[in-house]
Coordinates of C-alpha atoms in Angstrom, one line a residue:
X1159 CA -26.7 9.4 -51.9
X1160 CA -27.9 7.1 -54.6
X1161 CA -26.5 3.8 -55.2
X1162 CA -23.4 3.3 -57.5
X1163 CA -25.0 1.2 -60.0
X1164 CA -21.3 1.2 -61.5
X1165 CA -19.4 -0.7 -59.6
X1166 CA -16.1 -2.5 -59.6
X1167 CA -14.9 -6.1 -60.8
X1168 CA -15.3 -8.6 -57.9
X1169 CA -11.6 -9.1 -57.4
X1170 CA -10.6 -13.1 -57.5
X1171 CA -9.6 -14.4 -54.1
X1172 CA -6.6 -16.6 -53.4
X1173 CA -7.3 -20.3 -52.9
X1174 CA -7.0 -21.1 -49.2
X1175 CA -4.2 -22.4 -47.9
X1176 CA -3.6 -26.2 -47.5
X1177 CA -2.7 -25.7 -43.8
X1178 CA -5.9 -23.6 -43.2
X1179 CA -5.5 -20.3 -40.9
X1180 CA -2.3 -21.7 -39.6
X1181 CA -0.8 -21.0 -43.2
X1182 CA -0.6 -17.9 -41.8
X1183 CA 2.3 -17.2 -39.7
X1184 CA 0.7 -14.2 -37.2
X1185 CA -2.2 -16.6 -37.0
X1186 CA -0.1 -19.4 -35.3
X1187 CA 2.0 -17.2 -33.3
X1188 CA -1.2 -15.5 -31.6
X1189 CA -3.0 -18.6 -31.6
X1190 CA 0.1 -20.6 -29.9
X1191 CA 0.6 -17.6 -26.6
X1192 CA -3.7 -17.5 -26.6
X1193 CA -3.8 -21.5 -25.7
X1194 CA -0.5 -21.3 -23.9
X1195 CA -2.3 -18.3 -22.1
X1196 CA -5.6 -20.4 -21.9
X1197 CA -3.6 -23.2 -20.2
X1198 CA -2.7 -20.4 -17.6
X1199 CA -6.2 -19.1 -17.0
X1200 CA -7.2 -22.5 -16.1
X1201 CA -4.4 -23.1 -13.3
X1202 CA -5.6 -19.4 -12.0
X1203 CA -8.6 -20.5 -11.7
X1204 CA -8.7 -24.2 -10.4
X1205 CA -5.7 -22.3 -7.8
X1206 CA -8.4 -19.8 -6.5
X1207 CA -11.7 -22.4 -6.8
X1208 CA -9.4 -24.2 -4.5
X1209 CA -7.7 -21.3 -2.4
X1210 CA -10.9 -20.0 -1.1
X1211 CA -12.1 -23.1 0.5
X1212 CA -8.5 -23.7 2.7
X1213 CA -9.5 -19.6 3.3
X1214 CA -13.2 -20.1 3.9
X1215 CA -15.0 -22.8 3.5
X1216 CA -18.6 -20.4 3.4
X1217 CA -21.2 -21.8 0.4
X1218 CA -21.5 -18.0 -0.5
X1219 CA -17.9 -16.8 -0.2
X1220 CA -17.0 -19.7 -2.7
X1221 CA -19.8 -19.0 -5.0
X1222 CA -18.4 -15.4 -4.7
X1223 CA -15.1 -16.0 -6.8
X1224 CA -17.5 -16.8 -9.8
X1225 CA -19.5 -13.3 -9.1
X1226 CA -16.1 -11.9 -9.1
X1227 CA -15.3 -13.5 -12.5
X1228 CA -18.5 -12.8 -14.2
X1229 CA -19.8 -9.4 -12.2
X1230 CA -17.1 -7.1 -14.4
X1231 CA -17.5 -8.9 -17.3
X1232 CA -21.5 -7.7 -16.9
X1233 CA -20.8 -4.5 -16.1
X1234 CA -18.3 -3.6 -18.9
X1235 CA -18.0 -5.8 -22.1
X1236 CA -21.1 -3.8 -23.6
X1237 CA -18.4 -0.7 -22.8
X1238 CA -15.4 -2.7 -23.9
X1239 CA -17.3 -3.4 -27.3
X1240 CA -18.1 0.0 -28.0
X1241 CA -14.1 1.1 -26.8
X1242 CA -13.1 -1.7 -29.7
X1243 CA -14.9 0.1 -32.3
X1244 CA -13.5 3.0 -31.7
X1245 CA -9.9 3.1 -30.9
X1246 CA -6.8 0.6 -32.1
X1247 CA -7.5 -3.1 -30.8
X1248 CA -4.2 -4.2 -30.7
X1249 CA -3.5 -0.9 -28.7
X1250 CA -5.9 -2.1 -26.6
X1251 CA -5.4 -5.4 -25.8
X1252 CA -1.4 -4.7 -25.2
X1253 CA -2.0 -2.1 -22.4
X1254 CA -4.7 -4.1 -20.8
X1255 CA -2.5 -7.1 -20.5
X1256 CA 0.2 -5.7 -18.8
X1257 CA -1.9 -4.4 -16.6
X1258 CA -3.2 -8.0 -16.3
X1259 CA 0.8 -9.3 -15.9
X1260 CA 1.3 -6.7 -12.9
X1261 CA -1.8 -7.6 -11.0
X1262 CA -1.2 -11.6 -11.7
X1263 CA 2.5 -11.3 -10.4
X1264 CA 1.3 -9.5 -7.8
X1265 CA -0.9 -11.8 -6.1
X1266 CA 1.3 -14.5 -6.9
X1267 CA 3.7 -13.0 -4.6
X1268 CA 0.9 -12.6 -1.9
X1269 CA 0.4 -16.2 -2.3
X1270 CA 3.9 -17.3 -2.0
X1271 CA 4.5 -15.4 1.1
X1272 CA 1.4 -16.4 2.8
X1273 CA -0.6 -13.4 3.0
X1274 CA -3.6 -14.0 0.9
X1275 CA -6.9 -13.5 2.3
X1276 CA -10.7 -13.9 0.9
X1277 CA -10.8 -10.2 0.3
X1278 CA -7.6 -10.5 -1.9
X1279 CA -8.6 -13.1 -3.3
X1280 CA -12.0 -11.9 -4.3
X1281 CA -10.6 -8.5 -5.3
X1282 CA -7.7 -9.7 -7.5
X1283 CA -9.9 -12.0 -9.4
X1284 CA -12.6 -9.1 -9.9
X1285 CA -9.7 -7.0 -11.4
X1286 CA -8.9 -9.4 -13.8
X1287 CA -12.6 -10.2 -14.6
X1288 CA -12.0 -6.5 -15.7
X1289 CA -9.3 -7.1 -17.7
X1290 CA -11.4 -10.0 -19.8
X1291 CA -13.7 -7.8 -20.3
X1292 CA -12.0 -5.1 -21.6
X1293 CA -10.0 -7.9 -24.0
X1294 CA -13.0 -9.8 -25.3
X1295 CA -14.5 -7.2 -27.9
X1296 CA -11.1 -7.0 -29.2
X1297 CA -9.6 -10.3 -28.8
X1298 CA -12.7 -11.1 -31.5
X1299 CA -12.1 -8.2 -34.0
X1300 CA -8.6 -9.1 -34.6
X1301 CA -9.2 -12.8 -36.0
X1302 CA -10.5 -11.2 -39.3
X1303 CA -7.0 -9.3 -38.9
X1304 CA -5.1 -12.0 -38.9
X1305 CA -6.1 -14.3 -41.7
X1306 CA -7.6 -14.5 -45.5
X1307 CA -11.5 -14.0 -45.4
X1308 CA -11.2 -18.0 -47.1
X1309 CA -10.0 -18.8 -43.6
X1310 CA -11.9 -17.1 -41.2
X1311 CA -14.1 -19.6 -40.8
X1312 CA -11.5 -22.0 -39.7
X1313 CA -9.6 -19.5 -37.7
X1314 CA -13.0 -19.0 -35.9
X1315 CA -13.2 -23.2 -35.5
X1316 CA -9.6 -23.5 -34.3
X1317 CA -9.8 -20.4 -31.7
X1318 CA -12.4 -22.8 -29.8
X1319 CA -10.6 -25.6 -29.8
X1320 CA -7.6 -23.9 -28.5
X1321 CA -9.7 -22.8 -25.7
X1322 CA -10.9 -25.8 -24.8
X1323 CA -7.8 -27.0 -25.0
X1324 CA -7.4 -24.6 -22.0
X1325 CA -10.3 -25.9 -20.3
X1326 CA -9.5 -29.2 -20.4
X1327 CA -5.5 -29.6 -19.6
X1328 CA -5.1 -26.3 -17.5
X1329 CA -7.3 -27.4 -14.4
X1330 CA -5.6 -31.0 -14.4
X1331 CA -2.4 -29.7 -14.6
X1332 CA -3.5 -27.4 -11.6
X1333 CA -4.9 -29.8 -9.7
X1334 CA -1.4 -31.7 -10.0
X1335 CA 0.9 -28.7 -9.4
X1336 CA -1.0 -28.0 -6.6
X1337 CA -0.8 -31.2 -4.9
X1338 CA 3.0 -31.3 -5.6
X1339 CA 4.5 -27.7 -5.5
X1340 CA 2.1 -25.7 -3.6
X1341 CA -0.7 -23.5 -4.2
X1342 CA 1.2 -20.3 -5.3
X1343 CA 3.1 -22.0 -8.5
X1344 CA -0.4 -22.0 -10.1
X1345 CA -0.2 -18.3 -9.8
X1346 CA 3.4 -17.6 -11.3
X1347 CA 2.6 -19.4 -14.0
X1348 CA -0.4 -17.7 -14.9
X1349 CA 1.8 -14.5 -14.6
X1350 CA 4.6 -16.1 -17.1
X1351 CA 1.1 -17.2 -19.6
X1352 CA 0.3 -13.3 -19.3
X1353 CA 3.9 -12.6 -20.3
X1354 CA 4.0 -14.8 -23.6
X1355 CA 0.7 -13.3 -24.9
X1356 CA 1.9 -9.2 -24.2
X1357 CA 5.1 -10.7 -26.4
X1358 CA 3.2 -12.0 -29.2
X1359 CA 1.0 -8.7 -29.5
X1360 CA 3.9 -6.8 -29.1
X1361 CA 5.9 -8.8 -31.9
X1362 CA 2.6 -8.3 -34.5
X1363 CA 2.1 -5.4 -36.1
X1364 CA -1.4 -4.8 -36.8
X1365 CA -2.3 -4.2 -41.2
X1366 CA -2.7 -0.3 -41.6
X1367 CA -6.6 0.5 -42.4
X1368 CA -7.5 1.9 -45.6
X1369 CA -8.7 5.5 -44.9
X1370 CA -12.5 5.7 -43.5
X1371 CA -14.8 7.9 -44.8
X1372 CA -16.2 9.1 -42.4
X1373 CA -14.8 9.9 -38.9
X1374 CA -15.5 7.4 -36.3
X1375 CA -18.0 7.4 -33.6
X1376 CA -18.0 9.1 -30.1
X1377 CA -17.6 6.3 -27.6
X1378 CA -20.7 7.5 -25.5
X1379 CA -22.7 7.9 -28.9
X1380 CA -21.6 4.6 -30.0
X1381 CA -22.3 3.0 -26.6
X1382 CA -25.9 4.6 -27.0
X1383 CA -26.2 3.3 -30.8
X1384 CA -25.6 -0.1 -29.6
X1385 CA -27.8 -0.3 -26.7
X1386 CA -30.6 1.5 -29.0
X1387 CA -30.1 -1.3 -32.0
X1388 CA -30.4 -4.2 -30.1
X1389 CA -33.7 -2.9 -27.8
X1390 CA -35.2 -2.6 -31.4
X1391 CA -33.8 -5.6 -33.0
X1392 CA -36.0 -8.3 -32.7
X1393 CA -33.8 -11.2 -33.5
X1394 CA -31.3 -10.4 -31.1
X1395 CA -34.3 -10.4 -28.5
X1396 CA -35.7 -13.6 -29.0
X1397 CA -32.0 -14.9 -28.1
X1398 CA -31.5 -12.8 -25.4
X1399 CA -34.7 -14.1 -23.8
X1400 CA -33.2 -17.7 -24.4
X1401 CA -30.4 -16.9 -22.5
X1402 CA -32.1 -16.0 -19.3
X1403 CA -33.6 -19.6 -19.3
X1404 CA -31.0 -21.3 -19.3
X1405 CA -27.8 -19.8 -17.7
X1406 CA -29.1 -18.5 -14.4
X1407 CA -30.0 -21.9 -13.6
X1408 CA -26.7 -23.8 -15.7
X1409 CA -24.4 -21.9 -13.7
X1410 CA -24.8 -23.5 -10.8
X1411 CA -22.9 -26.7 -11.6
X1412 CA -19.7 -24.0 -12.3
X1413 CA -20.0 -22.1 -9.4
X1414 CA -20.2 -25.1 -6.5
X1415 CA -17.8 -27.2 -8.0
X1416 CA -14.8 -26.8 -5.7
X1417 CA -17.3 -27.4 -2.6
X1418 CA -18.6 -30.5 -3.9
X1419 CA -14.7 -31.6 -4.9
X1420 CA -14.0 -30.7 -1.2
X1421 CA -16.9 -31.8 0.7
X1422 CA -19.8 -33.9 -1.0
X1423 CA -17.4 -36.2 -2.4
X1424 CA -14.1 -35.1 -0.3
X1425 CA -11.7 -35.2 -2.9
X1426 CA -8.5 -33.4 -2.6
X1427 CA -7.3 -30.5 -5.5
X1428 CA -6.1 -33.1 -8.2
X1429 CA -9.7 -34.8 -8.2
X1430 CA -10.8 -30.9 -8.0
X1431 CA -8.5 -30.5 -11.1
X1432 CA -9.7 -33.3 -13.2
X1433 CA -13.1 -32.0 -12.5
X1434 CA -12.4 -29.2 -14.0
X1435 CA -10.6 -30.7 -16.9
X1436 CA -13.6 -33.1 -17.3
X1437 CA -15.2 -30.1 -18.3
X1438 CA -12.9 -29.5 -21.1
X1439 CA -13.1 -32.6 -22.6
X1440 CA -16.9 -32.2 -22.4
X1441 CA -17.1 -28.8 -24.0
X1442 CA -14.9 -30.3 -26.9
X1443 CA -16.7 -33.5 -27.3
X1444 CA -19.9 -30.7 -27.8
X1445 CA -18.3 -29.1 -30.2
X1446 CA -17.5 -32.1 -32.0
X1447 CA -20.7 -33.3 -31.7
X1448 CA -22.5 -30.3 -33.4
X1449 CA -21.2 -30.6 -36.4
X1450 CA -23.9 -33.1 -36.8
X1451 CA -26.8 -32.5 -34.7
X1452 CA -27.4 -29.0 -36.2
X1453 CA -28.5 -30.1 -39.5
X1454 CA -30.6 -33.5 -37.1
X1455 CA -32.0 -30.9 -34.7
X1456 CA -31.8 -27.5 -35.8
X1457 CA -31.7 -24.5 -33.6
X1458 CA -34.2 -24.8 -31.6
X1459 CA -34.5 -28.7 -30.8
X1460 CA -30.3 -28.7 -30.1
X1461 CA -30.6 -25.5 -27.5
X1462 CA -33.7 -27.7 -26.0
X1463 CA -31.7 -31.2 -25.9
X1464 CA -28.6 -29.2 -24.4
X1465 CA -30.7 -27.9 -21.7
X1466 CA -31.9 -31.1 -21.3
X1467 CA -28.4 -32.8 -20.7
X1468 CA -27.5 -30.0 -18.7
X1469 CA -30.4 -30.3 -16.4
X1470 CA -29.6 -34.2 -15.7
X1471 CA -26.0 -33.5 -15.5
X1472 CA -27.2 -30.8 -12.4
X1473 CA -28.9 -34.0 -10.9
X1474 CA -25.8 -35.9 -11.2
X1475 CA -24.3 -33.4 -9.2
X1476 CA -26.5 -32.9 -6.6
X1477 CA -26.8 -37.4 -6.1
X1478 CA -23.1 -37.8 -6.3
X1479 CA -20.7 -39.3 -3.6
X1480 CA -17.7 -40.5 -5.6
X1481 CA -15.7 -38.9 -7.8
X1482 CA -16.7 -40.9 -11.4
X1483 CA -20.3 -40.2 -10.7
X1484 CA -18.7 -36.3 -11.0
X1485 CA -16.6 -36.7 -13.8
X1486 CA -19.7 -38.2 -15.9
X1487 CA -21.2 -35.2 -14.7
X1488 CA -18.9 -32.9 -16.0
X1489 CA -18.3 -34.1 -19.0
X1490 CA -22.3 -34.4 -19.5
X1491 CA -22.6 -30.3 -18.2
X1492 CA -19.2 -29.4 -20.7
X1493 CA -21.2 -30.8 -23.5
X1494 CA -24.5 -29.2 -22.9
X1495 CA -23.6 -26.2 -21.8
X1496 CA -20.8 -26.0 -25.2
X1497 CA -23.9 -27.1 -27.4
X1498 CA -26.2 -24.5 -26.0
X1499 CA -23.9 -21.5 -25.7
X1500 CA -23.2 -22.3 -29.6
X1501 CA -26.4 -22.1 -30.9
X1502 CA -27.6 -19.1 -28.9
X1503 CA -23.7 -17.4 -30.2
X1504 CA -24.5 -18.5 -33.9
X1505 CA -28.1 -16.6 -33.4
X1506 CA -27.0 -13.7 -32.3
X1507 CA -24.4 -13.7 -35.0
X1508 CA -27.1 -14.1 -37.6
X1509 CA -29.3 -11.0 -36.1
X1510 CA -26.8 -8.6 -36.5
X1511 CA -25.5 -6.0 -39.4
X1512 CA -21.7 -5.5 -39.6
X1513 CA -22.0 -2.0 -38.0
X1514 CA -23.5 -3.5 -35.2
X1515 CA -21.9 -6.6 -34.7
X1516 CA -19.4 -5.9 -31.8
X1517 CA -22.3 -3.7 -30.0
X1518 CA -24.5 -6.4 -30.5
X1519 CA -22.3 -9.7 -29.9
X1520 CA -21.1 -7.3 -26.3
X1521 CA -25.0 -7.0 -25.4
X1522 CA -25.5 -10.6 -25.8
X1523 CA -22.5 -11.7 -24.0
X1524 CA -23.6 -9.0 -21.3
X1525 CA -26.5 -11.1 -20.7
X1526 CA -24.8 -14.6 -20.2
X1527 CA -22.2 -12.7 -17.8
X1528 CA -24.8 -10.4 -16.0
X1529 CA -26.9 -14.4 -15.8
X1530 CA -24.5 -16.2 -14.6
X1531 CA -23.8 -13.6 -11.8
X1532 CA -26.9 -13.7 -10.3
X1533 CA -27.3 -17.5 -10.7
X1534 CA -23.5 -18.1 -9.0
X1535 CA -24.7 -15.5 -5.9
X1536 CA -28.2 -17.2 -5.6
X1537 CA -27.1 -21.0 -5.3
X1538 CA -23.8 -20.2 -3.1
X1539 CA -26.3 -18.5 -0.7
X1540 CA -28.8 -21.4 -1.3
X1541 CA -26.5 -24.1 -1.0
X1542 CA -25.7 -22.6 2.6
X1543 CA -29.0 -22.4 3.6
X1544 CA -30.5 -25.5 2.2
X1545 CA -27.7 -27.8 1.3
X1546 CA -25.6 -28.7 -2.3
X1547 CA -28.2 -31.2 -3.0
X1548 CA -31.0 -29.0 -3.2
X1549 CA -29.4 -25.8 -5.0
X1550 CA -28.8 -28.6 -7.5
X1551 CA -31.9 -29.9 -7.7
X1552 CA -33.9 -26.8 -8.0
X1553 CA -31.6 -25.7 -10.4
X1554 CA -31.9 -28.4 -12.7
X1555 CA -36.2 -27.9 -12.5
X1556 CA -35.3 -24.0 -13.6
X1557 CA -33.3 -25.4 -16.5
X1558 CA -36.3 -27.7 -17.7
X1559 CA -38.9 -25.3 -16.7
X1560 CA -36.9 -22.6 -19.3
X1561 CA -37.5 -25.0 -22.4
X1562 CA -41.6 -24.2 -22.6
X1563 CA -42.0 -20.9 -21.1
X1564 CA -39.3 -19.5 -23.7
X1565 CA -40.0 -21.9 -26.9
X1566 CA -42.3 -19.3 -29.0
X1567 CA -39.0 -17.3 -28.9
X1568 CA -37.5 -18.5 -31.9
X1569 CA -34.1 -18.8 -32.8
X1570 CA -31.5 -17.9 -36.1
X1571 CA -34.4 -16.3 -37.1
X1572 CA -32.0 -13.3 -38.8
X1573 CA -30.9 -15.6 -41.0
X1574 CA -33.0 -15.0 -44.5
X1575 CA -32.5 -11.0 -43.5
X1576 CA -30.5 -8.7 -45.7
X1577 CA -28.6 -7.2 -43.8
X1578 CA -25.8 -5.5 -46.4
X1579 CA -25.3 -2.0 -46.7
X1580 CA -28.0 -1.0 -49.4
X1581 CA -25.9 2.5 -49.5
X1582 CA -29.7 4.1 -51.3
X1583 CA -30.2 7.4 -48.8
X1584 CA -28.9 10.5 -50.9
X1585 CA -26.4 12.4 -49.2
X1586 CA -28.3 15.9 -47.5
X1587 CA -28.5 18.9 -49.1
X1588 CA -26.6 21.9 -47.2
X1589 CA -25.9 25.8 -48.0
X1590 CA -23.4 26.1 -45.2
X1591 CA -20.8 24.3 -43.3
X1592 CA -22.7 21.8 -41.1
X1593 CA -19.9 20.4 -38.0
X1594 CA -19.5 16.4 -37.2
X1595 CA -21.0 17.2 -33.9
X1596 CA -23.7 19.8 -34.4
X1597 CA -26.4 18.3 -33.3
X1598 CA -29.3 17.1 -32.2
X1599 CA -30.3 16.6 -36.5
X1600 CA -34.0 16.3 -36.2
X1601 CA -35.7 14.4 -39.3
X1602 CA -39.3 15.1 -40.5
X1603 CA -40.7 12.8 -43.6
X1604 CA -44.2 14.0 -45.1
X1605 CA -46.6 11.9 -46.4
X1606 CA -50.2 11.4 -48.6
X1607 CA -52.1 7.9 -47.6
X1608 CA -55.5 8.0 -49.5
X1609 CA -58.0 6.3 -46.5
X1610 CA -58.2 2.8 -48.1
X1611 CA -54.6 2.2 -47.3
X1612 CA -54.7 3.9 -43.8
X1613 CA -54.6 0.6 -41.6
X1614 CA -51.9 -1.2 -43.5
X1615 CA -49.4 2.2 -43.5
X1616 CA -49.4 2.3 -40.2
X1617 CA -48.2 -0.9 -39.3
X1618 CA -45.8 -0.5 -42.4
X1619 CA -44.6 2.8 -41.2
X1620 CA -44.4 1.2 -37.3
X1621 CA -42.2 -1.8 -38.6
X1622 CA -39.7 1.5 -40.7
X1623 CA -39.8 2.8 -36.5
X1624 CA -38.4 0.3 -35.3
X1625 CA -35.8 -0.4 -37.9
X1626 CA -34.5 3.7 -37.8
X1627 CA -34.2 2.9 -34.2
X1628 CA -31.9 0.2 -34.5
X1629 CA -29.7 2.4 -37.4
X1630 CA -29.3 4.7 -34.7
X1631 CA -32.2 7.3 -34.3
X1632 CA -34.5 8.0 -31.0
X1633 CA -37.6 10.1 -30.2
X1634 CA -39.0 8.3 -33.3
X1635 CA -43.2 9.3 -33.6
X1636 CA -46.0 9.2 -36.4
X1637 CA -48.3 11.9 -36.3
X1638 CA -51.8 12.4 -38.2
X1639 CA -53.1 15.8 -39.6
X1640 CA -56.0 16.6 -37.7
X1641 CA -57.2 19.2 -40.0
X1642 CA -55.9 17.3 -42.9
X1643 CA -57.3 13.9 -43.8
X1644 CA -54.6 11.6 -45.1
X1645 CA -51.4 14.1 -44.2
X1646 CA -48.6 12.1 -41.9
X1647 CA -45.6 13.6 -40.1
X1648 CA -42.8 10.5 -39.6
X1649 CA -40.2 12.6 -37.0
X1650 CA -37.6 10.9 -35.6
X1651 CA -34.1 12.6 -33.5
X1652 CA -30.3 11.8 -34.6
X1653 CA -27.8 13.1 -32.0
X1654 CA -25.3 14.7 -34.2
X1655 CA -24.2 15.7 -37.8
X1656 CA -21.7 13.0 -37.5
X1657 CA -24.2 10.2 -36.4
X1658 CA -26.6 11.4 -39.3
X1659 CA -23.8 10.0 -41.8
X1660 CA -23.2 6.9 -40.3
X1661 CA -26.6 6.3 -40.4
X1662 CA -26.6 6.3 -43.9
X1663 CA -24.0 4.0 -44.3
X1664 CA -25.8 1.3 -41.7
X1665 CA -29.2 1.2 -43.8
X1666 CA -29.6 -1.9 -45.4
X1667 CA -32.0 -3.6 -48.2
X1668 CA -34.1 -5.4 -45.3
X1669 CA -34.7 -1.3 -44.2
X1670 CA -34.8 -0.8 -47.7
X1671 CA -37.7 -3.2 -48.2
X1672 CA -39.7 -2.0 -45.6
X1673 CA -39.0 2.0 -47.2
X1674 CA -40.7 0.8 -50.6
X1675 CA -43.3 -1.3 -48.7
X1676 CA -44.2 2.6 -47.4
X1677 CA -43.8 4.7 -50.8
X1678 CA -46.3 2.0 -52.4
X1679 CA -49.1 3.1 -49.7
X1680 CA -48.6 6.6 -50.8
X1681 CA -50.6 8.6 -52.9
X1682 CA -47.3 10.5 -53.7
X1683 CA -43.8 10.6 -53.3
X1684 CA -42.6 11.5 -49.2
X1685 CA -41.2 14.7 -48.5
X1686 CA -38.0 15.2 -46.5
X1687 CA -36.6 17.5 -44.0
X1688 CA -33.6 17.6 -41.8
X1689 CA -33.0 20.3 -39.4
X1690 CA -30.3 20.9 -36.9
X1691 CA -29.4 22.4 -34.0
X1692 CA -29.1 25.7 -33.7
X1693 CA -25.8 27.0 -32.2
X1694 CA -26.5 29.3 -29.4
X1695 CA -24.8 32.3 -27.2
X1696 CA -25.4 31.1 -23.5
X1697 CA -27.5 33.3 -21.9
X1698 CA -26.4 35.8 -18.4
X1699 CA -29.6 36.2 -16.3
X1700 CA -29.3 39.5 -14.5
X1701 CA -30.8 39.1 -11.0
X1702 CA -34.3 41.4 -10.8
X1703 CA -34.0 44.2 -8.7
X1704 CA -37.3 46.2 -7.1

């Protein structure tokens, strides 16, 4: 289809509201039961960080409660993102968290009765690291949902703050209710935070969608599509690979926290609680603070000097007997690790089409999860072996070591890329009914390079690979005419009918530029062919007989 060089008036859009995002009514309501809710989270987990060790004070079963936080978010957010695309989010998010509700009032009455055990433990906090990550890819597709595009911006800006509101009052507050009413109140109100949020989703009624025009994806196909765009998106790579320096190794000061509460600086669960809430104040004084080192720094520098602080604030941990020396620590590691995890979010933001963005946002949070599962398992088993001190220490030297090995990785680097639908690929021509999911559609592009422009068509026509890839195609290959000097064959696989128009709709003029980098190196225009599938009768083999 070519473009619509017609198009309509640029409507006028409202002036935002003086109050901001919370000129919207929905908006406050949702963003009122998500802190509340927040609040909760952070009494659930200061309770269990603290639970386990009166259960079993083992380095590696402690570190294990972060695996079970992090391991399901891992293993199922890239999932999750791809569910999110493709069914109703609010649907979603409201039968997930009352599942979320049953399991939390569950173990709260385990707790109460005295009957909780590691296992239980372990397992009930792995089952609602399951329930985070089927929430998250939703929970961040319904912001734009909620409020005027003027205001998303600020919606965006005020959904952090209420979480670190979360951070930074829930764990103090659970540090004192545990002190004074007992470990299992921590729990019920977790369970009664679980309860406000099903009410709020319950009491909003999601804006009907204009009608799409095209059906949407298959959930395995758009799992696959994901996956396939972000192995071929170069952008997102050079983040990813930031990632792995720096949160195996940060997650450490998380995951031994409630041992070095208990035992380096034997501290009972209100210093484990403000600790915690130290933390909080940390990740908010970070978030405060970027406002003005990103346009000191830029990317790059403010990801290094966060890994920096968060690699002395590791030392901190690791030399510290009394409780300040921890709470500067804290506050130090909320900071960094609030600076860097901003940055390295804002990148992968950047790197990413609209199509792609909740597949792409789901593969990078993948990474930090899958990271800081491994990291959490490796120093909880190291600390056993070797000590708190040292797991901190070496930790800390991976942290610092990550700043040069990774630095040619550069980030934001999506940032001057076009990445809005350029809607230029004409729409196939067909002589009979074609179904959504006939398929495999294999495409075959034909092409006339005169010799002189042989080497630089090549790596042209290798950069328009890699970006038909990331719109959703495989088996991509360039072939050369043996028997025909200058002839090409560009052949590349689209699993279905269906997939074929989407694919249209995701090029964009950065693929678009590359296309007409090609058609100049040609010595005329490409030829195109698409072929599909045929539909077959399954064969019956008759068995041979002699």
């Amino acid at each position: 289809m070519s473009a619509n060089l017609s198009a309509p008036a640029v409507p006028i859009e409202p002036a935002p509201s003086r109050w901001g995002p919370f000129g919207s009514v929905v908006f406050t309501v949702i963003w009122t039961a998500s802190v509340v809710s927040n609040v909760g989270t952070a009494m659930f987990d200061t309770a269990s960080g603290w639970l386990i060790t009166s259960l079993d004070a083992n380095p590696m079963t402690v570190s294990l409660v972060q695996v079970a936080v992090s391991l399901p978010l891992f293993l199922l957010t890239l999932p999750a993102g791809a569910l999110a695309d493709v069914i109703d989010s609010r649907r979603l998010l409201i039968a997930v968290e009352v599942a979320i509700l049953v399991v939390s009032v569950m173990f709260a009455g385990l707790v109460s009765l005295g009957f909780a055990t590691p296992a239980l433990l372990l397992a009930t906090t792995f089952l609602l690291g399951v329930g985070a990550a089927l929430t998250s890819p939703a929970w961040g597709s319904t912001t734009p949902l909620l409020v005027p595009k003027q205001d998303l911006d600020s919606a965006t800006a005020a959904n952090g703050v209420g979480f670190n509101i979360g951070r930074a009052a829930g764990p103090a507050l659970g540090g004192l209710v545990i002190a004074t009413l007992g470990i299992a109140v921590p729990y019920w109100i977790f369970a009664a935070s679980n309860a406000a949020i099903v009410a709020a989703l319950i009491w909003w009624r999601k804006p009907r969608k204009a009608a799409e025009s095209l059906p949407a994806e298959y959930l395995l196909s758009a799992l696959r599509v994901g996956v396939r765009h972000a192995v071929n998106n170069p952008h997102l790579g050079a983040t990813l690979i930031r990632v792995l320096a720096f949160f195996p190794f940060a997650s450490a000061y998380l995951a031994l926290l409630p041992l070095l509460a208990r035992y380096q600086i034997s501290q009972g669960p209100q210093t484990y609680g403000i600790l915690l809430g130290a933390i909080g104040i940390g990740s908010i004084g970070g978030s405060l603070a970027l406002r003005w080192l990103k346009d000191e720094l830029g990317p790059d520098r403010l990801v290094a000097t966060g890994s920096v602080g968060a690699a002395f604030a590791l030392v901190l941990f690791g030399l510290t007997h009394e409780p300040i020396t921890a709470i500067w620590a804290c506050l130090l590691g909320g900071a960094s690790w609030t600076v860097v995890l901003a940055k390295l979010y804002v990148s992968a933001q950047v790197a990413l089409p609209d199509w792609a963005r909740g597949r792409g946002l789901a593969v990078f949070l993948t990474f930090i999860f899958g990271a800081t599962t491994v990291g959490s398992a490796v120093w909880g088993k190291l600390s056993g072996m070797e000590g708190l001190p040292i797991a901190y220490f070496l930790a800390s030297a991976g942290v610092v070591l990550g700043i040069p090995l990774t630095w040619r990785w550069k980030l934001q680097t999506g940032v001057g890329v076009d990445f809005s639908p350029s809607v230029h690929w004409r729409a196939p021509r067909i002589v009979r009914k074609i179904e959504n999911n006939q398929g495999p559609v294999l495409a075959v592009a034909e092409y006339r390079v005169d010799a002189t422009n042989r080497s630089e068509f090549l790596g042209a026509i290798d950069e328009l690979g890699h970006a038909r890839k990331r719109d959703g195609a495989y088996a991509w290959g360039i072939y050369e005419d043996v028997a025909d000097v200058g002839r090409f064959l560009e052949t590349f696989t689209i699993e279905s009918w269906l997939e074929l128009m989407h694919q249209r709709e995701r090029v964009t003029n950065a693929d678009e530029t590359l296309e007409n980098r090609v058609r100049h190196l040609l010595a005329e225009p490409p030829r195109v062919t698409l072929s599909v599938s045929s539909e077959r009768p399954h064969r019956t083999w008759r068995k041979q007989t002699g």
